mmCIF file of C-alpha atoms in Angstrom:
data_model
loop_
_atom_site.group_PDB
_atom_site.id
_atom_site.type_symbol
_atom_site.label_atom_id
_atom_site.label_comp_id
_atom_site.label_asym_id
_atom_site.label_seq_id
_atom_site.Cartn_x
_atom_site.Cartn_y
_atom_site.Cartn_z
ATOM 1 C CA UNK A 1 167.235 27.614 124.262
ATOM 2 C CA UNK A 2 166.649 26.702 120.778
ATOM 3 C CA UNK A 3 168.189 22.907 121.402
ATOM 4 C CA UNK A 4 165.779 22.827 124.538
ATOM 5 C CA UNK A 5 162.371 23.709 122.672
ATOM 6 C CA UNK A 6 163.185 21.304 119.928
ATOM 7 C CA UNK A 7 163.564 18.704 122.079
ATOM 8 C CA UNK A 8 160.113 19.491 124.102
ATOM 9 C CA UNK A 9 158.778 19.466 120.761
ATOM 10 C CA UNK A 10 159.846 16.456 119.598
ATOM 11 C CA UNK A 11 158.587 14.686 122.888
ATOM 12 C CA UNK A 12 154.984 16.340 122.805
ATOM 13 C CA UNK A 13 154.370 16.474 118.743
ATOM 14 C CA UNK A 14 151.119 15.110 117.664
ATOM 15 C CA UNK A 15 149.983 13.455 114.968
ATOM 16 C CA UNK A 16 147.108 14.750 112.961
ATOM 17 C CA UNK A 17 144.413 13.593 115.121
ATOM 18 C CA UNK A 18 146.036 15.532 118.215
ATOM 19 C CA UNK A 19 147.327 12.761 119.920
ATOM 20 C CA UNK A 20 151.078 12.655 120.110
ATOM 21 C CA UNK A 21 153.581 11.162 117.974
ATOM 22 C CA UNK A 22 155.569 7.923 120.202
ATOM 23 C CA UNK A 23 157.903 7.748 117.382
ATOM 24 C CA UNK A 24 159.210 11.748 118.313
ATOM 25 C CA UNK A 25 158.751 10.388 122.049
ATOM 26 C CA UNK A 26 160.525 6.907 121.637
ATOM 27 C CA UNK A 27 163.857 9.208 119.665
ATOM 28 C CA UNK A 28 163.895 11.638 122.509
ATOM 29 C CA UNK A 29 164.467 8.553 125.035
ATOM 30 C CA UNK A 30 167.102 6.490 123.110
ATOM 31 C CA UNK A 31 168.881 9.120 121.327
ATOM 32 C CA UNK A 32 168.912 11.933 123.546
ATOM 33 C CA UNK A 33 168.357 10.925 127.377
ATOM 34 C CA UNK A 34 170.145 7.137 125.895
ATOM 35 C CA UNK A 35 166.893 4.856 127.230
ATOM 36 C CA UNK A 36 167.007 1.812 125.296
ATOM 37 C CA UNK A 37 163.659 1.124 124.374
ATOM 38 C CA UNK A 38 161.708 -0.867 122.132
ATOM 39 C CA UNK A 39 158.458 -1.159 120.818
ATOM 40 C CA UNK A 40 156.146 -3.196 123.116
ATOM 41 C CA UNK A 41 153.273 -5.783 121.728
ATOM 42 C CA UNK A 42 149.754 -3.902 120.993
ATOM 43 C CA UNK A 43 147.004 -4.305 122.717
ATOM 44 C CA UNK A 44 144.019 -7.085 120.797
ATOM 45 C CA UNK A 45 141.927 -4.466 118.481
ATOM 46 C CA UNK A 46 138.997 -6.688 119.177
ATOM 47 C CA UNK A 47 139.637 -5.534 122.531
ATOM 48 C CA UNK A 48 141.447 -3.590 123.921
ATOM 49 C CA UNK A 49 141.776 -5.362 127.670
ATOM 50 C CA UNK A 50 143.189 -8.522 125.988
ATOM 51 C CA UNK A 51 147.064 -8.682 124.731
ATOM 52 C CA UNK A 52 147.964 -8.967 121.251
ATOM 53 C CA UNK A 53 150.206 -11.892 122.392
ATOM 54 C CA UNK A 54 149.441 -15.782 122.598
ATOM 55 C CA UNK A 55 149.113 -15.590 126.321
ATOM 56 C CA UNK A 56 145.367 -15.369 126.932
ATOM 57 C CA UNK A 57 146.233 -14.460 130.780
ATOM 58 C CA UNK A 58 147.958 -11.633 130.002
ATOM 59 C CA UNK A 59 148.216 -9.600 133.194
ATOM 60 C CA UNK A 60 150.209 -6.224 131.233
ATOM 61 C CA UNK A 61 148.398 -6.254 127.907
ATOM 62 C CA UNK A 62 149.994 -4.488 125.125
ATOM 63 C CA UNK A 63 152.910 -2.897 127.323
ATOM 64 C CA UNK A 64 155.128 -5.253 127.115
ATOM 65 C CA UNK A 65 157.944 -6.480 124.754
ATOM 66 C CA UNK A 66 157.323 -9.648 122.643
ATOM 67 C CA UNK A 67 158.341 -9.535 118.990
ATOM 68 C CA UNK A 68 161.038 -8.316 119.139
ATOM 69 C CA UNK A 69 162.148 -9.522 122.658
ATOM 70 C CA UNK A 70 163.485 -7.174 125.761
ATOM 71 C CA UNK A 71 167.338 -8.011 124.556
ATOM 72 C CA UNK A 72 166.987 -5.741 121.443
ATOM 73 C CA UNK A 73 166.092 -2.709 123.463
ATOM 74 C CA UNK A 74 168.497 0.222 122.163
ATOM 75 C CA UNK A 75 169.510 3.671 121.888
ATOM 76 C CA UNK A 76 169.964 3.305 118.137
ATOM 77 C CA UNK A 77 168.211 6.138 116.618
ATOM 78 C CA UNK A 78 168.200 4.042 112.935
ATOM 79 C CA UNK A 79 166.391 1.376 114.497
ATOM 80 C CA UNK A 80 164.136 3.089 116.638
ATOM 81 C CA UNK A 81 162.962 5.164 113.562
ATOM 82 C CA UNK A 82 162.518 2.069 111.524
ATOM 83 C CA UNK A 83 160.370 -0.065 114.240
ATOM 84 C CA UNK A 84 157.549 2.776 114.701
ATOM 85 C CA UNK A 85 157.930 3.696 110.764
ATOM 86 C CA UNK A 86 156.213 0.268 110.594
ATOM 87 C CA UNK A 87 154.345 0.430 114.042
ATOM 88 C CA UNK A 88 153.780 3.675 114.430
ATOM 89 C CA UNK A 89 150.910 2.389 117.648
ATOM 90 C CA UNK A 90 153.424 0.102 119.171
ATOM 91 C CA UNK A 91 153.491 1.121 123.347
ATOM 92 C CA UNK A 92 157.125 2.249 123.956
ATOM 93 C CA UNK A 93 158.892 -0.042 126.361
ATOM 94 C CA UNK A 94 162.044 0.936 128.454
ATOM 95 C CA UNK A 95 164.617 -1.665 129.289
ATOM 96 C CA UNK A 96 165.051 -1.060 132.939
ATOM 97 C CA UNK A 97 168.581 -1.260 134.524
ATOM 98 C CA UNK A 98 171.639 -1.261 133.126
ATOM 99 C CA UNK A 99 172.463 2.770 132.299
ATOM 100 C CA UNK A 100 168.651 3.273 132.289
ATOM 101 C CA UNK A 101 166.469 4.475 135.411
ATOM 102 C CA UNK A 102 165.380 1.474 137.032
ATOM 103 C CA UNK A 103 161.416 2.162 138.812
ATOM 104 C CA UNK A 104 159.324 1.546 141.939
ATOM 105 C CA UNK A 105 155.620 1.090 141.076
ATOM 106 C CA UNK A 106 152.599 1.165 143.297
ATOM 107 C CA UNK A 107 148.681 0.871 143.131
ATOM 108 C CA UNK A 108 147.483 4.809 141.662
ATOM 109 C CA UNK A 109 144.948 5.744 144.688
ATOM 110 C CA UNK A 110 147.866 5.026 147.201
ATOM 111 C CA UNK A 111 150.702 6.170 145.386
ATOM 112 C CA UNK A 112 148.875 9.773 144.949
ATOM 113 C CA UNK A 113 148.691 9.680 148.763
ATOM 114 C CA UNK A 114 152.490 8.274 149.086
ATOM 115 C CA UNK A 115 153.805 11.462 146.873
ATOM 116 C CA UNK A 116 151.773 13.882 148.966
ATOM 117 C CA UNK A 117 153.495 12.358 151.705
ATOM 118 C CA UNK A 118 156.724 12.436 149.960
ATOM 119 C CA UNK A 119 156.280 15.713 148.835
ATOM 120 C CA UNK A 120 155.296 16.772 152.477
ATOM 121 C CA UNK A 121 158.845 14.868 153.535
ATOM 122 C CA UNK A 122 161.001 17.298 151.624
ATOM 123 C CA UNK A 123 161.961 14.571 149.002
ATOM 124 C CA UNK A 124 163.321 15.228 145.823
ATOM 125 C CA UNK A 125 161.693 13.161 143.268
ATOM 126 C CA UNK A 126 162.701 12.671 139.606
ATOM 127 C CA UNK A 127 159.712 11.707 137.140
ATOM 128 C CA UNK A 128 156.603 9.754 137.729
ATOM 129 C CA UNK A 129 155.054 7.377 135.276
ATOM 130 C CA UNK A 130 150.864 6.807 135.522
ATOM 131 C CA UNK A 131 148.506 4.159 133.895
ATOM 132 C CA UNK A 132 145.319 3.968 135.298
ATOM 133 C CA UNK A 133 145.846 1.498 138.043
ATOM 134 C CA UNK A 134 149.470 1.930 138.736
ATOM 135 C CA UNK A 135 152.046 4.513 139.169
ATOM 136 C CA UNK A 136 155.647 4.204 138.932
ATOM 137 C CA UNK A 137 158.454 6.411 140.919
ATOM 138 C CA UNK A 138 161.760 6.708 138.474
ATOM 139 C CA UNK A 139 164.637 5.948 140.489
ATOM 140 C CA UNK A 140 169.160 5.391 139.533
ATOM 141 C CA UNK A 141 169.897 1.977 138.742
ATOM 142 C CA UNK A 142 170.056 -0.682 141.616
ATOM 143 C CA UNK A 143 171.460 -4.226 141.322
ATOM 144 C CA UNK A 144 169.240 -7.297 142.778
ATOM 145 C CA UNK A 145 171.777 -7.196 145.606
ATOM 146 C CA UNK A 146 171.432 -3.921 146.282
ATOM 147 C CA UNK A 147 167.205 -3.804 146.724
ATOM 148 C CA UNK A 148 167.729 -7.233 148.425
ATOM 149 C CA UNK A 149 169.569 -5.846 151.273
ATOM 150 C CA UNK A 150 167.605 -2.414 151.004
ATOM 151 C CA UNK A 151 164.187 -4.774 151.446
ATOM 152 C CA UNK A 152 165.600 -7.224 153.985
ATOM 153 C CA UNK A 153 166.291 -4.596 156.402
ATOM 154 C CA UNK A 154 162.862 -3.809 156.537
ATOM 155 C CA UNK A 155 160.275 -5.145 158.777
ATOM 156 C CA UNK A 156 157.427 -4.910 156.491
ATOM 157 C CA UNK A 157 157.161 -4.619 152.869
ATOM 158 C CA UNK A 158 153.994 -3.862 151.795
ATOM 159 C CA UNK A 159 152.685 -6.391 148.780
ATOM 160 C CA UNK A 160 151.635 -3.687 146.959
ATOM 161 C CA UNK A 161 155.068 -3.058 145.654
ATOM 162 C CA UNK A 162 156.679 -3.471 142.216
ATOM 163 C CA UNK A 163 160.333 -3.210 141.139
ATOM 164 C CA UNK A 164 161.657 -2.697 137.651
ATOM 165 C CA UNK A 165 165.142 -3.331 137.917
ATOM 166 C CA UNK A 166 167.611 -5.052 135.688
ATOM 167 C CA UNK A 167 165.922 -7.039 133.377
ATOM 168 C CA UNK A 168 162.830 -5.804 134.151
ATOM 169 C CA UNK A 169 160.700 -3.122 131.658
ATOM 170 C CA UNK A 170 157.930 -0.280 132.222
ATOM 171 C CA UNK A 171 155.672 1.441 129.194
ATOM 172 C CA UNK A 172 156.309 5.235 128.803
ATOM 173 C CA UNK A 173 154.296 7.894 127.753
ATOM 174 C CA UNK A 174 152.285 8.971 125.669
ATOM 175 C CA UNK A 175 151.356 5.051 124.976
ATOM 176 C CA UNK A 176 148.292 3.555 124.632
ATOM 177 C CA UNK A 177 148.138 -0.248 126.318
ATOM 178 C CA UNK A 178 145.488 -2.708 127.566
ATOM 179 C CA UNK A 179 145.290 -0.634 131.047
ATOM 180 C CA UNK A 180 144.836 2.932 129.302
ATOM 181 C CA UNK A 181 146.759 5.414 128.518
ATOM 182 C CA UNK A 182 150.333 5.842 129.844
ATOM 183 C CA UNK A 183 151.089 9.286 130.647
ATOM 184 C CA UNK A 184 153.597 11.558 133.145
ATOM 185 C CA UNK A 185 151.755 12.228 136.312
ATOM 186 C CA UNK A 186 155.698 14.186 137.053
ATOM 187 C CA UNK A 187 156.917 15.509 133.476
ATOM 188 C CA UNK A 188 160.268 15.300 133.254
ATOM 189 C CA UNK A 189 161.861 18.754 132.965
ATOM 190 C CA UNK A 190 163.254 19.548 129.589
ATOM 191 C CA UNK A 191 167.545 19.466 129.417
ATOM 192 C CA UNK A 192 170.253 18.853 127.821
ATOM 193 C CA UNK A 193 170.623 15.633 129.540
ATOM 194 C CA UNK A 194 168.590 12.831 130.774
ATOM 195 C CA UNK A 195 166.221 13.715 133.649
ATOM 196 C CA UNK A 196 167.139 13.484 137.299
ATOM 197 C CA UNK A 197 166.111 10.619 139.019
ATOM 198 C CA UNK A 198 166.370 9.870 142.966
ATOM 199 C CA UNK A 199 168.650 7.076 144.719
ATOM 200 C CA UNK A 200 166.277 3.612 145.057
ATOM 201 C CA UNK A 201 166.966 3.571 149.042
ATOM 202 C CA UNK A 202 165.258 7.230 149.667
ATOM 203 C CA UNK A 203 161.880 6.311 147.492
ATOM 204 C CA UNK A 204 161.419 2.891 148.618
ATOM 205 C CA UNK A 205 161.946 3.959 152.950
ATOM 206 C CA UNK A 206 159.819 6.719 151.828
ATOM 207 C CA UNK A 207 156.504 4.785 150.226
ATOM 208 C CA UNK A 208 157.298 2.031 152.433
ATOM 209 C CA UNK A 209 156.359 4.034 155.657
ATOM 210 C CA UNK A 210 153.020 6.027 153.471
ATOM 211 C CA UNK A 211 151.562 2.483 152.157
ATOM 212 C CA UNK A 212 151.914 1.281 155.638
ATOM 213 C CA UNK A 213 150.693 4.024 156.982
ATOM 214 C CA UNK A 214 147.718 3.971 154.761
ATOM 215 C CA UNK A 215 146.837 0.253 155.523
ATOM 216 C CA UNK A 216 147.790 -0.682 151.825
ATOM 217 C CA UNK A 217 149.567 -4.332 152.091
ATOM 218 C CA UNK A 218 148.261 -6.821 149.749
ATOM 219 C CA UNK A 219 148.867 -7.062 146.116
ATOM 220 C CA UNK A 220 146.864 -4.930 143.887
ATOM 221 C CA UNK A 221 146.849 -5.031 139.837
#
């Protein structure tokens, strides 16, 4: 029990304006659940829509990686320690793929309808990741073959869907981007191990059939 609350306390500890601390949060994900991660560019303080990086088009401001690049993401707790010691803002970034949950995202409004659904379904779903105009569904790793085959074998796929698989990346709470605030709309549950997530062929049949149902096709940002 005691190894349990410290680690719920080490994911949820605030810093002394009450917010909480992404350095506790960024150590529980490489060290203990072993999500490399690294710290992701910040959003421009003159404001806060634009990205902090040269690309004045910027369509994920401040949750992405850029200095360093994706390729350093680690589990390292030495390093992790040392890049929010000197960025203690920086967004948290998760290097999809690999060992590391890979993620389905979708548009917020219909993805709160597609996990009712789900939820309705019986499905067993692992933990949910929310900025305000997108949500993302946790899922096991997948290769690019593997979602190609899962995705030609449908009829439709709505527009409206995102993959983060290998080589891909996703902010995690509690960061603060361009978009908002990145929190858990589904916590994960606090273990000894990393969190459960579903198989990728489950959540995609499943929010394939509520976005269609719900008329939601074309791309959304």
């Amino acid at each position: 029990m005691r190894e349990i609350l410290g680690r719920r306390r080490r994911l949820l500890s605030q810093r002394s304006d009450g917010r909480p601390e992404l350095i506790g949060a960024a150590l529980t994900y490489a060290t203990e659940w072993q999500w490399p991660v690294l710290p992701g560019v910040a959003a421009d303080p003159e404001g806060r829509s634009r990205c902090g990086c040269p690309d004045p088009e910027c369509t994920v401001p401040g949750a992405h990686p850029f200095d360093p690049g994706l390729l350093a993401a680690t589990t390292d707790g030495r390093m992790v320690r040392w890049w929010w010691s000197n960025r203690p803002t920086a967004p948290i970034v998760l290097a999809t793929g690999g060992k590391a949950p890979c993620a389905v995202s979708l548009p917020a409004l219909p993805a709160a309808r597609a996990l009712e659904a789900l939820d309705r379904s019986g499905l067993r779903l692992g933990p949910v990741v929310a900025s305000p105009s997108r949500w993302a569904i946790l899922v096991k790793p997948y290769s690019m073959e593997q979602l190609g085959e899962l995705l030609y074998a449908k009829d439709f796929v709505p527009g409206s869907l995102r993959f983060h698989g290998e080589g891909g990346y996703l902010a995690l709470p509690p960061s603060e981007t361009g978009q908002g605030e990145i929190r858990w709309e589904r916590a994960p549950l606090p273990g000894s191990a990393s969190p459960w997530v579903p198989d990728v062929e489950a959540v995609v049949d499943a929010v394939v059939e509520a976005l269609t149902r719900t008329g939601v096709s074309a791309p959304e940002f």
